Coordinates of C-alpha atoms and ligand atoms in Angstrom, one line a residue:
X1 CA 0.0 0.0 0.0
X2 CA 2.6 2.3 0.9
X3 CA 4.7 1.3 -2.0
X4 CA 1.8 2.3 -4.4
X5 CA 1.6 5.5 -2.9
X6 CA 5.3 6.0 -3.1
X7 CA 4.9 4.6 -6.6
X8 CA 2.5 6.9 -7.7
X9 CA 4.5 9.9 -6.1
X10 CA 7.1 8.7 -8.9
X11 CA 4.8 8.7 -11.8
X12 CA 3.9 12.2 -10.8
X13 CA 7.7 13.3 -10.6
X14 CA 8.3 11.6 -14.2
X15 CA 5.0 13.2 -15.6
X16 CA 5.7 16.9 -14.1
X17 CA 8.9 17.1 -14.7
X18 CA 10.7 15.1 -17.5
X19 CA 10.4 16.7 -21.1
X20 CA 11.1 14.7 -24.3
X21 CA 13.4 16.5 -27.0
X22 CA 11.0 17.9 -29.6
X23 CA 13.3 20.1 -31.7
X24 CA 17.0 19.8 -32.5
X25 CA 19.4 22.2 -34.1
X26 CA 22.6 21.6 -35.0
X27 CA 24.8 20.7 -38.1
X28 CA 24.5 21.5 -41.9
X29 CA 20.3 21.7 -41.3
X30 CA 20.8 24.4 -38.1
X31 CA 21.0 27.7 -40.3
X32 CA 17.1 26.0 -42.0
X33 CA 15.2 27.1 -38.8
X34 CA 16.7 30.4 -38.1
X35 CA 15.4 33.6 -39.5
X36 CA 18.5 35.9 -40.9
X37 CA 17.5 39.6 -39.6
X38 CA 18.7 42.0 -41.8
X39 CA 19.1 45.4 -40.3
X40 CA 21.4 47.5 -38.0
X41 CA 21.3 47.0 -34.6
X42 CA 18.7 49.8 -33.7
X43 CA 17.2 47.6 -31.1
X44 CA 20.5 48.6 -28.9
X45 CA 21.9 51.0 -30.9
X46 CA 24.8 48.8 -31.7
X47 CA 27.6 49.3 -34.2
X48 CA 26.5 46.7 -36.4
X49 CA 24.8 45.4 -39.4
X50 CA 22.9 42.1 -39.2
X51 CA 23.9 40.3 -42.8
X52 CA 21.0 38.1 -44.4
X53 CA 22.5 34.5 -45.1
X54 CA 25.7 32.6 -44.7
X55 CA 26.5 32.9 -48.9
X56 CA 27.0 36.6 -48.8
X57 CA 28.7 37.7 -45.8
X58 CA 30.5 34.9 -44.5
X59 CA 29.9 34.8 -40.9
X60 CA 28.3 31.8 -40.4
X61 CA 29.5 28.5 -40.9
X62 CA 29.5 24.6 -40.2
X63 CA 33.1 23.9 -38.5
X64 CA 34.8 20.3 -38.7
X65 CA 33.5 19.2 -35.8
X66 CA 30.2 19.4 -36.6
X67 CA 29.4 22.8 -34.6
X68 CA 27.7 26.0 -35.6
X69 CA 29.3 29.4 -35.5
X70 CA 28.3 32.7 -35.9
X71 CA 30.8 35.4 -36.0
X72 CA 31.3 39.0 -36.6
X73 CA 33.1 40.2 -39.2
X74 CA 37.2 40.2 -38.0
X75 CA 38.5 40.6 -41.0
X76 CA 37.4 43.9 -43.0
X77 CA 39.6 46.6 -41.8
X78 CA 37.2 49.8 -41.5
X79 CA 40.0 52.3 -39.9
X80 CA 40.5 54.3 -43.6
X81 CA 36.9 53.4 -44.4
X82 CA 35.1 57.3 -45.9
X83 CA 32.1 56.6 -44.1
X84 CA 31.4 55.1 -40.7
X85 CA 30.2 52.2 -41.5
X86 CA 29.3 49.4 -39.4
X87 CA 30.7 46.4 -38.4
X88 CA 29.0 43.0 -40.1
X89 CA 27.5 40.9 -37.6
X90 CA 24.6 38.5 -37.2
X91 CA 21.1 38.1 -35.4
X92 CA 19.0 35.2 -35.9
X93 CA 15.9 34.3 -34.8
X94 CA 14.0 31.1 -34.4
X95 CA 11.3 29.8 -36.6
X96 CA 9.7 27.3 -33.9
X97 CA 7.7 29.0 -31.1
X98 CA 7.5 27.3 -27.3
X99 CA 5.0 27.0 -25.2
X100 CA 6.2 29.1 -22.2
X101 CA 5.0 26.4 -19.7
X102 CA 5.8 23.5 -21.0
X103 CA 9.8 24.1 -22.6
X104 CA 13.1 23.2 -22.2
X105 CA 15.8 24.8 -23.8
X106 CA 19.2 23.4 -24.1
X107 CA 22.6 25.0 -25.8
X108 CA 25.8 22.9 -26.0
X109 CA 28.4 25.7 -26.5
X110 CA 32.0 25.4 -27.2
X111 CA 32.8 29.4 -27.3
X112 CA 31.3 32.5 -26.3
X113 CA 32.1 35.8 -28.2
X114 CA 34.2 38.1 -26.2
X115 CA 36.3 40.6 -26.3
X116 CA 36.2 44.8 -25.8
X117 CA 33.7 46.3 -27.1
X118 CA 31.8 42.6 -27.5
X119 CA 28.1 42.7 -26.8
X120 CA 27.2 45.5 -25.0
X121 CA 25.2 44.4 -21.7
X122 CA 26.8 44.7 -18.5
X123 CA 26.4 46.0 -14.5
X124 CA 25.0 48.2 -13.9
X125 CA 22.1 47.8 -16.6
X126 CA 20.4 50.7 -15.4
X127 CA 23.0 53.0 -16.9
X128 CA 22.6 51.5 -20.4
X129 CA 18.5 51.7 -19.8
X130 CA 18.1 55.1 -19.0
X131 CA 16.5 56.6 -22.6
X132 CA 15.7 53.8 -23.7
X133 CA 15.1 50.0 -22.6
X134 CA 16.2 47.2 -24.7
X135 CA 15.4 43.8 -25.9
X136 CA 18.8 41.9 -27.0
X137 CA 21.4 39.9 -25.2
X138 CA 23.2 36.5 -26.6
X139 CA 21.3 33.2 -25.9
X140 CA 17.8 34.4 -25.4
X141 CA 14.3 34.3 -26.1
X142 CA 11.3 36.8 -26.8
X143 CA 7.9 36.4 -27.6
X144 CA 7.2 34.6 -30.8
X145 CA 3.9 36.7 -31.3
X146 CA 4.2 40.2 -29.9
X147 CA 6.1 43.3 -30.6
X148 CA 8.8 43.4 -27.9
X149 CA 8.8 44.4 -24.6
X150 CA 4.9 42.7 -24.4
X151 CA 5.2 38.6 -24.1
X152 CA 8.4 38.6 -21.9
X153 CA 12.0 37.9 -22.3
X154 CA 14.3 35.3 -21.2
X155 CA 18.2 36.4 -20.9
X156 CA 20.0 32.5 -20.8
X157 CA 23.3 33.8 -21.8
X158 CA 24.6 37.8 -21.7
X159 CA 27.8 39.3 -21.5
X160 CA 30.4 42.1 -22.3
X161 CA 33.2 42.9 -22.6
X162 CA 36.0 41.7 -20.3
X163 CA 33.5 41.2 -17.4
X164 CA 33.8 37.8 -15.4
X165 CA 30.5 35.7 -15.7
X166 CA 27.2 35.4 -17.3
X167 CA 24.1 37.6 -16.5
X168 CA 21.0 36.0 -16.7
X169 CA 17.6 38.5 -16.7
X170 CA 14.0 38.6 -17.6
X171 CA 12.3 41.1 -18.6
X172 CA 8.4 41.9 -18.4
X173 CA 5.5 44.0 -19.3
X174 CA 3.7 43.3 -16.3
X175 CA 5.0 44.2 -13.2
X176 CA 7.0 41.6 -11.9
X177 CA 9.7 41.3 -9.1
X178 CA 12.0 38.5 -7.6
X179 CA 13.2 37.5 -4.7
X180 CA 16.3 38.2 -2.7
X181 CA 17.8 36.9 -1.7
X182 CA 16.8 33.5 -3.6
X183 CA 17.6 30.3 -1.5
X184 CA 16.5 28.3 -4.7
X185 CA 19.4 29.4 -7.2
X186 CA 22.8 29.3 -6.6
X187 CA 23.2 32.8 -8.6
X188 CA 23.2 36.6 -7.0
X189 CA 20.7 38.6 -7.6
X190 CA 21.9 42.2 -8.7
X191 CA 18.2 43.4 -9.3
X192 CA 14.9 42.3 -8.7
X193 CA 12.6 43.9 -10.3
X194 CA 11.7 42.4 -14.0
X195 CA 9.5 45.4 -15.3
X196 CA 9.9 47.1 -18.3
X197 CA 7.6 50.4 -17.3
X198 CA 4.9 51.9 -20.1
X199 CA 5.3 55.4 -20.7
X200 CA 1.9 57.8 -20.2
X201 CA 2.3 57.4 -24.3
X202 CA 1.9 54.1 -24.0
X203 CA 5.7 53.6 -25.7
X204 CA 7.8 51.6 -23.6
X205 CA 9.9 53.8 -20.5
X206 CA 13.0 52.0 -18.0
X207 CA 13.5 48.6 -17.5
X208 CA 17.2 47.1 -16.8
X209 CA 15.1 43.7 -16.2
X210 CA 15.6 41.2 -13.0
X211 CA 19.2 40.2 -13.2
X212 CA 21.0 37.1 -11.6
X213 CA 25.0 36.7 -12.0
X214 CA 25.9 33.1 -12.4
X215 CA 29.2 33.3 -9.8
X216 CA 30.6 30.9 -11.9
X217 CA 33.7 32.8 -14.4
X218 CA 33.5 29.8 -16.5
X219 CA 30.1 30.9 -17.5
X220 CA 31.5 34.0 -19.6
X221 CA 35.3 35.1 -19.0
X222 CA 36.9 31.5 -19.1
X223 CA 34.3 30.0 -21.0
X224 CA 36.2 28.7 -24.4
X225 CA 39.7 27.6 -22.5
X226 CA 37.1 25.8 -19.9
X227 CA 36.3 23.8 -23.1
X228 CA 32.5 25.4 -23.0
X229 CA 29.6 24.3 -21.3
X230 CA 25.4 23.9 -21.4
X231 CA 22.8 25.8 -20.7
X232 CA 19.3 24.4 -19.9
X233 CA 16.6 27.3 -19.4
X234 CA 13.3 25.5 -17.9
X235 CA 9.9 27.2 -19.0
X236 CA 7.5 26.2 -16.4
X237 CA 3.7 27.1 -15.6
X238 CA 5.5 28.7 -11.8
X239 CA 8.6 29.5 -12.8
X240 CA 12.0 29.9 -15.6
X241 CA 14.6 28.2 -13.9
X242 CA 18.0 27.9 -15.4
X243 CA 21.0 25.6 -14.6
X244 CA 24.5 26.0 -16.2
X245 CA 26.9 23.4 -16.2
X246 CA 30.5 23.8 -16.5
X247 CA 32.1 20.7 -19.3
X248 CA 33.2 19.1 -16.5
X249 CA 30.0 19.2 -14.1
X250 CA 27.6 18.7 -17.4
X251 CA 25.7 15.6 -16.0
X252 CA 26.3 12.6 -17.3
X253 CA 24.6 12.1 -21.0
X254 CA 22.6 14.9 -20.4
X255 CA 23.6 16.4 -24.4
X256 CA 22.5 13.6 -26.1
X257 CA 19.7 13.0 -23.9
X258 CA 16.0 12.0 -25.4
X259 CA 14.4 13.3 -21.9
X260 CA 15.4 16.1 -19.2
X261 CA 14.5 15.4 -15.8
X262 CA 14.6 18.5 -14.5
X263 CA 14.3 17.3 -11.2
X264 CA 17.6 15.7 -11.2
X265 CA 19.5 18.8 -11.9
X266 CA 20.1 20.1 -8.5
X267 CA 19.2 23.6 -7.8
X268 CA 18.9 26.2 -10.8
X269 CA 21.9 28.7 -11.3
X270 CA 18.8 31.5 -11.6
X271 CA 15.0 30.8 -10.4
X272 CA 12.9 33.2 -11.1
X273 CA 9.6 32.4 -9.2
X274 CA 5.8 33.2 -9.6
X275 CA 4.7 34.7 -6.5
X276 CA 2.5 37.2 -5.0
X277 CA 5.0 39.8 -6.8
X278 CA 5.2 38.0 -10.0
X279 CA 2.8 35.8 -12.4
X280 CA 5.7 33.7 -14.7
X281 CA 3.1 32.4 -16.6
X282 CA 1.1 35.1 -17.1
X283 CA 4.2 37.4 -17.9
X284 CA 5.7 35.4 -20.5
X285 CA 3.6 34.7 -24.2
X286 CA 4.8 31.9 -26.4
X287 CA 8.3 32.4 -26.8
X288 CA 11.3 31.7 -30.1
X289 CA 15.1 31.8 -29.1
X290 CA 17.3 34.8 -30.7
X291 CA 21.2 34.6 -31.0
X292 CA 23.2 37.7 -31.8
X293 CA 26.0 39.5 -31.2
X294 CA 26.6 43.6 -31.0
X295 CA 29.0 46.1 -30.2
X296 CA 29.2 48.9 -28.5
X297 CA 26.2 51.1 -28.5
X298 CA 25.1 54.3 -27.7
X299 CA 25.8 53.2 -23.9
X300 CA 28.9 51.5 -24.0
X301 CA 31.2 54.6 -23.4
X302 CA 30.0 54.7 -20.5
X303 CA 30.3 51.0 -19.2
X304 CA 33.5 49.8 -21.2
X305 CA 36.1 51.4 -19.1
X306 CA 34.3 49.0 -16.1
X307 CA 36.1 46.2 -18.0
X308 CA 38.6 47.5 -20.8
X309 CA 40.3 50.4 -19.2
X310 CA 38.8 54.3 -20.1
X311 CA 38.4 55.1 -23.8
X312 CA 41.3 56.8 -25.7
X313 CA 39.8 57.4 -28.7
X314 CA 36.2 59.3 -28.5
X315 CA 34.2 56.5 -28.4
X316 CA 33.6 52.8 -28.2
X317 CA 32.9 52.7 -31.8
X318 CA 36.5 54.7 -32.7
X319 CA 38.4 52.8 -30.6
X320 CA 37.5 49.5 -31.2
X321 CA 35.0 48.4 -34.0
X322 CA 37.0 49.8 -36.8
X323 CA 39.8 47.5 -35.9
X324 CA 38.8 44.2 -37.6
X325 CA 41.7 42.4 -35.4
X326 CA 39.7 43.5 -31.9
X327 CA 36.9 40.8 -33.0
X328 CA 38.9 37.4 -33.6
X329 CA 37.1 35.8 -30.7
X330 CA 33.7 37.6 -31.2
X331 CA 31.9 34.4 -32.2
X332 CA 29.5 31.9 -31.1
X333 CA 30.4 27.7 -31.5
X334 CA 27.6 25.7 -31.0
X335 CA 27.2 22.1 -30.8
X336 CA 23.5 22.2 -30.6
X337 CA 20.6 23.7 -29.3
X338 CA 17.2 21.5 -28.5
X339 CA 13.4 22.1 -27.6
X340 CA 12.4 19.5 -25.2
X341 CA 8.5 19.1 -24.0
X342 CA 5.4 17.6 -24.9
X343 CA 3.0 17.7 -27.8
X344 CA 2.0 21.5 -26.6
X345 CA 5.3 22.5 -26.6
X346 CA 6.4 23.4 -30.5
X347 CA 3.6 25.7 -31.4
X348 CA 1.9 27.2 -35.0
X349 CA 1.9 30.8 -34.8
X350 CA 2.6 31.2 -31.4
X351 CA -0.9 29.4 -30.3
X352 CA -1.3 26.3 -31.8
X353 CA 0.3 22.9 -31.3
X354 CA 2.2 21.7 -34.7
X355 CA 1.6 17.9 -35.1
X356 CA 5.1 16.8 -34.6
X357 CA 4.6 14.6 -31.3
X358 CA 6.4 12.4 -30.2
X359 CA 4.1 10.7 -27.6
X360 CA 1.4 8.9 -30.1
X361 CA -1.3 10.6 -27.6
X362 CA -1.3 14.0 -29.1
X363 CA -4.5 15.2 -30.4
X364 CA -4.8 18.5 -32.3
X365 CA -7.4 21.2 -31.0
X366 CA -10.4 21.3 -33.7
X367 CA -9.9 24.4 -36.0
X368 CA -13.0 25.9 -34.2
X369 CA -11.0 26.7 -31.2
X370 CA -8.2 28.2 -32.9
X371 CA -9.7 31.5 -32.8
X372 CA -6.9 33.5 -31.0
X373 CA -5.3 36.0 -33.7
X374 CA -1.8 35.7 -34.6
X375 CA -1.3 39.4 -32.6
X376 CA -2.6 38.6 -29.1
X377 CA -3.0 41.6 -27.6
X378 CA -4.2 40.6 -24.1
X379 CA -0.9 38.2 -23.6
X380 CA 1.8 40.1 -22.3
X381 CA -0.2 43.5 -22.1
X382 CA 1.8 46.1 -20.5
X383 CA -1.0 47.9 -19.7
X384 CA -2.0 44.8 -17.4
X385 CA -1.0 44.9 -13.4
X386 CA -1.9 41.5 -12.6
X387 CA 0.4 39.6 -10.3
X388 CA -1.9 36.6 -9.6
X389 CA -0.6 33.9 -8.0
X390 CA -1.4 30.4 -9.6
X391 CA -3.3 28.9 -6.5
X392 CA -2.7 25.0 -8.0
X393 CA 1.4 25.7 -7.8
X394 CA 2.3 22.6 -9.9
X395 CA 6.0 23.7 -9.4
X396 CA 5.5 22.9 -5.8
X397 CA 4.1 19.7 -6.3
X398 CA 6.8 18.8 -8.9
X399 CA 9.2 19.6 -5.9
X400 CA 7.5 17.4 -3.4
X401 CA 7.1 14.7 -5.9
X402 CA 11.0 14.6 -6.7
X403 CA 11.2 14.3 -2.9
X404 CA 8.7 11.2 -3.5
X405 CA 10.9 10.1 -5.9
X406 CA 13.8 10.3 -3.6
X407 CA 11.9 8.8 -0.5
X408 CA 10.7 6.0 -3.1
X409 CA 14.0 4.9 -4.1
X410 CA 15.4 5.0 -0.8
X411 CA 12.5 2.7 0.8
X412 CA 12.6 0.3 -2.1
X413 CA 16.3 -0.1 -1.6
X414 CA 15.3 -0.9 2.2
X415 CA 12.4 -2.6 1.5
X416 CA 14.4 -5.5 -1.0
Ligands
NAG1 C1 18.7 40.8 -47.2 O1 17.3 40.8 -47.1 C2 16.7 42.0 -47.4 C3 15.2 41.8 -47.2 O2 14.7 40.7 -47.9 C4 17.0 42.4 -48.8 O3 16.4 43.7 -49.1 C5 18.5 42.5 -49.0 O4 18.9 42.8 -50.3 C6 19.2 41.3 -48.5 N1 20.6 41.5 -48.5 C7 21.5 40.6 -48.9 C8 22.9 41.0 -48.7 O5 21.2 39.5 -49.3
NAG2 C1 35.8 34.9 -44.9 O1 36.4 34.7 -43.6 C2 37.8 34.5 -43.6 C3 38.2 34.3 -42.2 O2 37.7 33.1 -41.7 C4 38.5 35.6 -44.3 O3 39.9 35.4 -44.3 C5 38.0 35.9 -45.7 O4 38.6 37.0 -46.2 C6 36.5 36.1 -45.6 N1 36.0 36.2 -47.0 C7 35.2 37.2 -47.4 C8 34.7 37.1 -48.8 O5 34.8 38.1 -46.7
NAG3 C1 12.0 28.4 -2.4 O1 11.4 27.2 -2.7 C2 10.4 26.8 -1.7 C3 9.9 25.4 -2.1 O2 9.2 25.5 -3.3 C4 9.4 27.8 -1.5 O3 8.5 27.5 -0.5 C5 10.0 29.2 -1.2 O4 9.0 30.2 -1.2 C6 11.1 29.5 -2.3 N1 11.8 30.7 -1.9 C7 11.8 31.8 -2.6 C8 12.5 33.0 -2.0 O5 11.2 31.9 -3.7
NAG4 C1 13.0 56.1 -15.6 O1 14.0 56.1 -14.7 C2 14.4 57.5 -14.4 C3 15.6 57.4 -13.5 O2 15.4 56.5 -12.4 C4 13.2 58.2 -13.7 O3 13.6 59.5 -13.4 C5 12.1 58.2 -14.6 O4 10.9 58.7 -14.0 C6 11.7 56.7 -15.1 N1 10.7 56.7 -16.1 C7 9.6 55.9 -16.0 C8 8.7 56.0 -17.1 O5 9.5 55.1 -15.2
NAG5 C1 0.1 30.1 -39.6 O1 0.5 31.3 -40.3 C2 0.7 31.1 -41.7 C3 1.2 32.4 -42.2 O2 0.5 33.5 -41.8 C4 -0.6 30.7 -42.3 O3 -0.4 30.5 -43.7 C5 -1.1 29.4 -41.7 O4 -2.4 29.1 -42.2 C6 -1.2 29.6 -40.2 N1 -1.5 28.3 -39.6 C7 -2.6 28.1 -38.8 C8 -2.8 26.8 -38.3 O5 -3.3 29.1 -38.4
NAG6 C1 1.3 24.8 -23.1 O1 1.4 23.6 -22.4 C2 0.5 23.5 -21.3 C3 0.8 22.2 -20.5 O2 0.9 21.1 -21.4 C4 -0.9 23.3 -22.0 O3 -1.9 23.3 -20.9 C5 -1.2 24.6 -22.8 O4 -2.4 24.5 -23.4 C6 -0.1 24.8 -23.8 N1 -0.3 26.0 -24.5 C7 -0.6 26.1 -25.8 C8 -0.7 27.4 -26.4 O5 -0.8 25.1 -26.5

């Protein structure tokens, strides 16, 4: 009898908490699911143009090993150039959209970019958000169906410059703070509070976003001679949790693993928790991952010299982006990146599940329902306040049923 129960406590901890890989990346097919964005960087103001494809401009490429990188441009020499022109870089963005309560997201990275001048986020934020609040950062997601800063956004990997470690952050319309401090993640919290205000024009106002520094240097600064490592981001109906792993410390065939438990993975490197000051679920729409790298910025004068010494030229731009030899290590190498979940998880248009299962159970939702339109404008409103609290905190019961799990193992071993 007591078995059973302890049985059943198990079959809740598998259910809640393991996710089967839905979506892979990686190889000569990872470019097909990525959208090339074309532009400069006027998102951050960076001092960059986003090239279309891999043909043209030569930044992205398949390496012998089989991984992924994306680069900026380290080879065209701009110092004698007439006009000011920018340095190439890339930004893509993914064509599958999450659910945002039923996702994991994993990247297997060899190398980071880095370098002066590299990115452009760093501490304090706040100085960099002043005028004008941003959506951008490395590894990250935003929502797949709304104009950005509505529908959240998920900072996995972000970092400048020469700084030590990784920053991770979320940012959200609704008003949304964390804890801290944050017993449940191993990261520090450098600011709490997640909102990204609404100006009285309704055009979005500050917002350096909730930030939690992995204390981990081989998350950013000795990343690549640390021979890389994995992030796993976990989107869940009470909370985005995520772990990073060192090479070393990556547990045992968790990269080429067909399900995350991610109950086993010890406690997250940054939780950031619905409560009565925050509604996760409620803050975050459907979300698809970004990659990029910028430079500089109309900020960066101001935060560079935290890292790379004061300026000597004017600017961050003079100084460093015309040098193409500054950039050798500005690139990403990526062994993969996966979408693990459910049949709910890979979604059409941000709303509806696509029929790529891979439990034979999945049933599509009659046409009927699918009513929502592709611009939702009640998910992710800014103008919205709400901070419910889920009252059936499936996170929680998750938790207790690992400890099932835990205290089921353990009493079988007694018990035979
Ligand atoms: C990139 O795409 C844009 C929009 O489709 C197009 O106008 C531009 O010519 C393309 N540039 C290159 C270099 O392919
Ligand atoms: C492509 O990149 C390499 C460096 O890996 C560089 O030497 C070469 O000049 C680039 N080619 C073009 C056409 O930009
Ligand atoms: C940490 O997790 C426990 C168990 O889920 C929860 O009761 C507690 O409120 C959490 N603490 C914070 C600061 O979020
Ligand atoms: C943005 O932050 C600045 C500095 O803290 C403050 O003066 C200003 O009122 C804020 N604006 C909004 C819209 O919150
Ligand atoms: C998704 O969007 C595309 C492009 O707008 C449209 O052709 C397709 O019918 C949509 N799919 C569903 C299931 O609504
Ligand atoms: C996201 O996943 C949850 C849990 O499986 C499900 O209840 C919800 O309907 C899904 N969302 C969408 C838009 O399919």
């Amino acid at each position: 009898m007591a078995r059973s129960v302890l049985l059943f406590g198990l079959l809740l901890a598998h259910f809640a908490d393991a996710y089967d890989l839905v979506k892979t990346y990686s190889g000569n097919t990872f470019f097909d699911d990525w959208n090339f964005i074309y532009d400069w960087d006027h998102w951050t103001g960076g001092d960059v143009q986003y090239q279309n494809t891999t043909g043209g401009a030569n930044l992205t490429s398949v390496n012998e090993a089989g991984n992924v990188i994306l680069r900026v441009d380290s080879w065209t020499d701009i110092r004698l150039a007439q006009y000011e022109e920018k340095r190439n870089s890339v930004r893509i963005e993914g064509k599958q959209i999450f659910n945002n309560t039923n996702a994991v997201v994993m990247f297997d990275v060899a190398h980071v970019p880095t370098g002066c001048s590299v990115c452009r986020y760093t501490f304090p934020r706040r100085i960099l958000y002043l005028t004008r609040p941003k959506s951008g950062g490395s590894l990250w997601s935003k929502s797949g169906i709304q104009q950005w800063p509505k529908g959240g956004e998920v900072d996995i990997f972000e970092a400048v410059n020469r700084m030590s470690a990784n920053q991770m952050a979320l940012h959200t319309a609704q008003t949304c703070t964390i804890p801290n401090p944050n017993p449940n993640a191993s990261g520090q919290t450098l600011l709490t509070d997640c909102t990204v205000t609404t100006n009285p024009d309704g055009t979005h106002g500050n917002g350096s976003g909730c930030v939690v520094s992995d204390p981990q240097p081989e998350s950013y600064s000795s990343f690549a001679s640390s021979s890389g490592g994995v992030w796993v981001a976990e989107y869940a109906p009470t909370a985005v949790n995520i772990w990073f792993f060192t090479r070393p410390s990556v547990p045992s065939g968790l990269t080429t693993a067909a399900t995350i438990d991610t109950a086993t993975l010890g406690k997250p490197t940054a939780n950031f928790p619905t409560s009565d000051t925050c509604d996760i679920a409620g803050s975050l729409d459907p979300q698809h991952l970004v990659i990029d790298i910028t430079l500089c910025g109309n900020w960066a004068g101001e935060v560079i010299a935290d890292t790379c010494g004061a300026l000597t030229a004017t600017n961050c731009y003079q100084q460093y982006v015309k040098d193409p030899a500054n950039y050798v290590d500005a690139y990403f190498e990526i062994a993969s990146v996966k979408i693990f979940g459910g049949e709910t998880t890979l979604l059409e248009n941000g709303t509806i599940p696509i029929t790529t299962p891979t439990r034979s159970s999945a049933t599509i939702r009659p046409s009927s329902t699918n009513t929502r339109s592709l611009i939702a404008p009640t998910i992710g409103d800014s103008t919205s306040t709400s901070t419910t609290t889920r009252p059936n905190d499936a996170h929680k019961q998750m938790v207790w049923s690992a400890g099932g799990l835990a205290l089921a193992s353990a009493l079988t071993a007694a018990l035979l």
